[in-house]
C-alpha positions as a printed Julia matrix, in Angstrom:
221×3 Matrix{Float64}:
   0.0     0.0    0.0
   0.95    3.63  -0.45
  -0.18    5.74   2.49
  -0.1     9.53   2.71
   0.01   10.98   6.22
  -0.67   14.65   6.97
   1.01   15.73  10.2
   4.37   14.68  11.55
   3.74   15.12  15.24
   4.17   12.21  17.62
   1.16   10.33  16.27
   1.97   10.91  12.62
   5.63    9.99  13.04
   4.81    6.83  14.99
   2.19    5.82  12.43
   4.61    6.4    9.56
   7.37    4.33  11.17
   4.99    1.46  11.9
   3.75    1.41   8.31
   7.27    1.49   6.86
   8.25   -1.35   9.19
   5.45   -3.36   7.61
   6.88   -2.7    4.15
   4.31   -0.12   3.07
   5.16    2.94   1.01
   4.68    6.12   3.07
   4.74    9.85   2.38
   4.51   12.26   5.33
   3.36   15.87   4.89
   4.04   18.69   7.36
   4.39   22.45   7.05
   7.34   22.43   9.48
  10.44   20.7    8.06
  11.86   20.36  11.59
   9.04   17.96  12.46
  10.53   15.29  10.19
  13.31   14.77  12.73
  10.79   12.64  14.66
  10.96   10.07  11.86
  14.61    9.29  12.55
  17.57    9.14  10.21
  16.73    5.65   9.01
  13.17    6.47   7.88
  12.68    4.84   4.49
   9.8     6.98   3.3
   9.1    10.34   1.7
   8.94   13.65   3.58
   7.04   16.5    1.93
   7.08   20.04   3.3
   3.8    21.85   2.66
   0.15   22.27   3.56
  -1.66   18.95   3.77
  -4.73   20.02   1.8
  -2.79   21.85  -0.93
  -3.2    20.15  -4.3
   0.46   20.44  -5.35
   1.66   19.18  -1.97
  -0.64   16.19  -2.16
   0.46   15.41  -5.71
   4.11   15.5   -4.62
   3.24   13.03  -1.86
   1.75   10.63  -4.41
  -1.9    11.1   -3.56
  -3.01    9.88  -7.0
  -1.64    6.4   -6.23
  -2.48    6.4   -2.54
  -4.46    3.52  -1.09
  -5.03    5.38   2.16
  -4.8     8.88   3.66
  -4.48    9.77   7.35
  -4.96   13.34   8.6
  -3.34   13.49  12.04
  -2.21   17.1   12.43
  -3.02   19.1   15.58
  -5.83   21.06  13.91
  -9.38   19.71  13.5
 -10.19   22.04  10.6
  -7.02   21.18   8.69
  -7.57   17.48   9.23
 -11.12   17.42   8.0
 -10.4    19.66   4.98
  -7.48   17.47   3.98
  -9.54   14.31   4.5
 -12.35   15.63   2.3
  -9.92   16.68  -0.43
  -8.33   13.22  -0.39
 -11.74   11.54  -0.53
 -13.69   13.85  -2.86
 -11.0    15.24  -5.18
  -8.51   12.38  -5.41
 -10.92    9.49  -4.69
  -8.71    7.81  -2.09
 -10.57    4.72  -0.87
  -9.54    4.77   2.78
  -9.47    8.12   4.58
  -9.23    8.66   8.34
  -9.09   11.95  10.26
  -7.97   12.71  13.79
 -10.51   14.98  15.5
 -10.22   16.48  18.99
 -13.84   17.66  19.17
 -16.01   14.55  19.62
 -19.14   16.43  18.52
 -17.5    17.23  15.2
 -16.36   13.64  14.9
 -19.97   12.46  14.88
 -20.82   14.85  12.04
 -17.88   13.74   9.92
 -18.66   10.08  10.51
 -22.06   10.78   8.95
 -20.23   12.21   5.93
 -18.5     8.87   5.55
 -15.13    9.93   6.95
 -13.95    7.72   9.85
 -12.52    9.79  12.68
 -10.5     9.25  15.83
 -11.72   11.59  18.59
  -8.66   11.43  20.79
  -9.52   13.62  23.78
 -12.64   11.81  24.98
 -11.2     8.39  24.28
  -7.95    9.16  26.09
  -9.75   10.67  29.09
 -11.91    7.57  29.45
  -8.86    5.32  29.43
  -7.15    7.39  32.13
 -10.23    7.38  34.34
 -10.56    3.63  33.99
  -6.95    3.09  35.1
  -6.91    5.77  37.82
 -10.32    5.07  39.37
 -11.26    1.5   38.39
 -14.29    1.43  40.69
 -15.95    4.29  38.79
 -18.74    3.32  36.38
 -16.86    4.49  33.31
 -16.97    2.59  30.04
 -14.96   -0.59  29.62
 -14.41    0.42  26.0
 -15.26    3.44  23.87
 -14.99    3.58  20.1
 -12.48    6.12  18.73
 -15.23    8.56  17.7
 -16.53    8.58  21.29
 -20.02    7.68  20.06
 -20.5     4.12  21.35
 -19.39    2.66  24.68
 -19.33   -0.77  26.28
 -20.32   -0.61  29.95
 -20.69   -3.19  32.69
 -24.32   -3.39  33.8
 -25.38   -4.75  37.19
 -28.82   -6.38  37.16
 -31.37   -6.75  39.93
 -31.68  -10.29  41.33
 -35.13  -10.57  39.74
 -33.48  -10.75  36.31
 -31.82  -14.07  37.18
 -33.54  -16.79  35.17
 -34.89  -14.3   32.63
 -33.98  -14.47  28.93
 -31.19  -12.08  28.04
 -33.35  -10.87  25.14
 -35.88   -9.59  27.71
 -33.23   -7.36  29.25
 -32.23   -6.07  25.82
 -35.85   -5.31  25.0
 -36.43   -3.53  28.31
 -33.28   -1.41  28.08
 -33.23   -0.88  24.32
 -29.55   -1.85  24.32
 -27.59   -4.84  23.08
 -25.43   -7.09  25.24
 -22.02   -7.18  23.6
 -20.78  -10.1   25.69
 -21.0   -11.5   29.21
 -18.63  -13.19  31.62
 -19.71  -16.51  33.11
 -17.43  -18.6   35.32
 -14.54  -16.38  34.25
 -15.07  -16.91  30.53
 -16.13  -14.29  28.02
 -19.2   -15.48  26.11
 -21.21  -14.13  23.2
 -24.97  -14.07  23.79
 -27.36  -16.2   21.74
 -31.11  -16.12  21.25
 -31.52  -18.71  24.03
 -29.17  -17.19  26.62
 -30.69  -16.96  30.1
 -29.23  -14.69  32.79
 -27.59  -16.68  35.58
 -26.46  -15.67  39.05
 -22.94  -14.27  38.89
 -23.07  -13.23  35.22
 -21.24  -10.01  34.39
 -23.05   -8.25  31.56
 -21.46   -5.74  29.19
 -23.85   -3.66  27.09
 -23.39   -1.33  24.13
 -24.71    2.17  24.81
 -24.33    5.85  23.94
 -23.72    8.55  26.53
 -27.39    9.53  26.29
 -28.67    6.01  27.0
 -26.12    4.69  29.53
 -27.95    6.03  32.58
 -31.32    4.66  31.51
 -29.85    1.25  30.69
 -28.25    0.99  34.13
 -31.44    2.14  35.84
 -33.67   -0.36  34.04
 -31.25   -3.24  34.62
 -31.02   -2.44  38.32
 -34.83   -2.36  38.67
 -37.1    -5.25  39.59
 -38.49   -7.1   36.59
 -42.16   -6.27  35.99
 -44.35   -8.95  37.5
 -41.69   -9.9   40.07
 -42.39   -7.06  42.52
């Protein structure tokens, strides 16, 4: 593959080195020529000084033969402009943009441009390591749109079909732990005592899902 990377900060440089190590062709674009020092003297790729959404700069980086484009500069606006140029002008199949504003990330996902919303994702990971007893997400997708949370159920749910819990909460069970083993749910799965359930939610629905799961099942009051 030939991959064009816009931004030679720590993320861009690390990404470029990893791709070269896997025998891919890489061109890195940055407006600051000093940034290329992060690549190291043995970097076997192309360094292009210029603006990442400038047509001539992109052509010099080989955008017309690129299989993928990654916009990982420090600016949201620059990243999304460059990503759209790569996708809409040069028809690059795989385009990914780094976005700090998670609200923007959602909008660009809807435009068909995968994004990595780093701030929210990173904060969640820190909270999980620093305060493990907090009810933060076990996992959050890079756009900060979908989370996987552990849900504690009321004892009245034991013996109930897992599908009933999904129907009541409006959320899907991603997997559950039983006897120390991770298990994927099936249509016939029944909740057992000691099960640890992990459900897929958004920030807007997480509270409701937890509340419903922790409530007594209707008819069992």
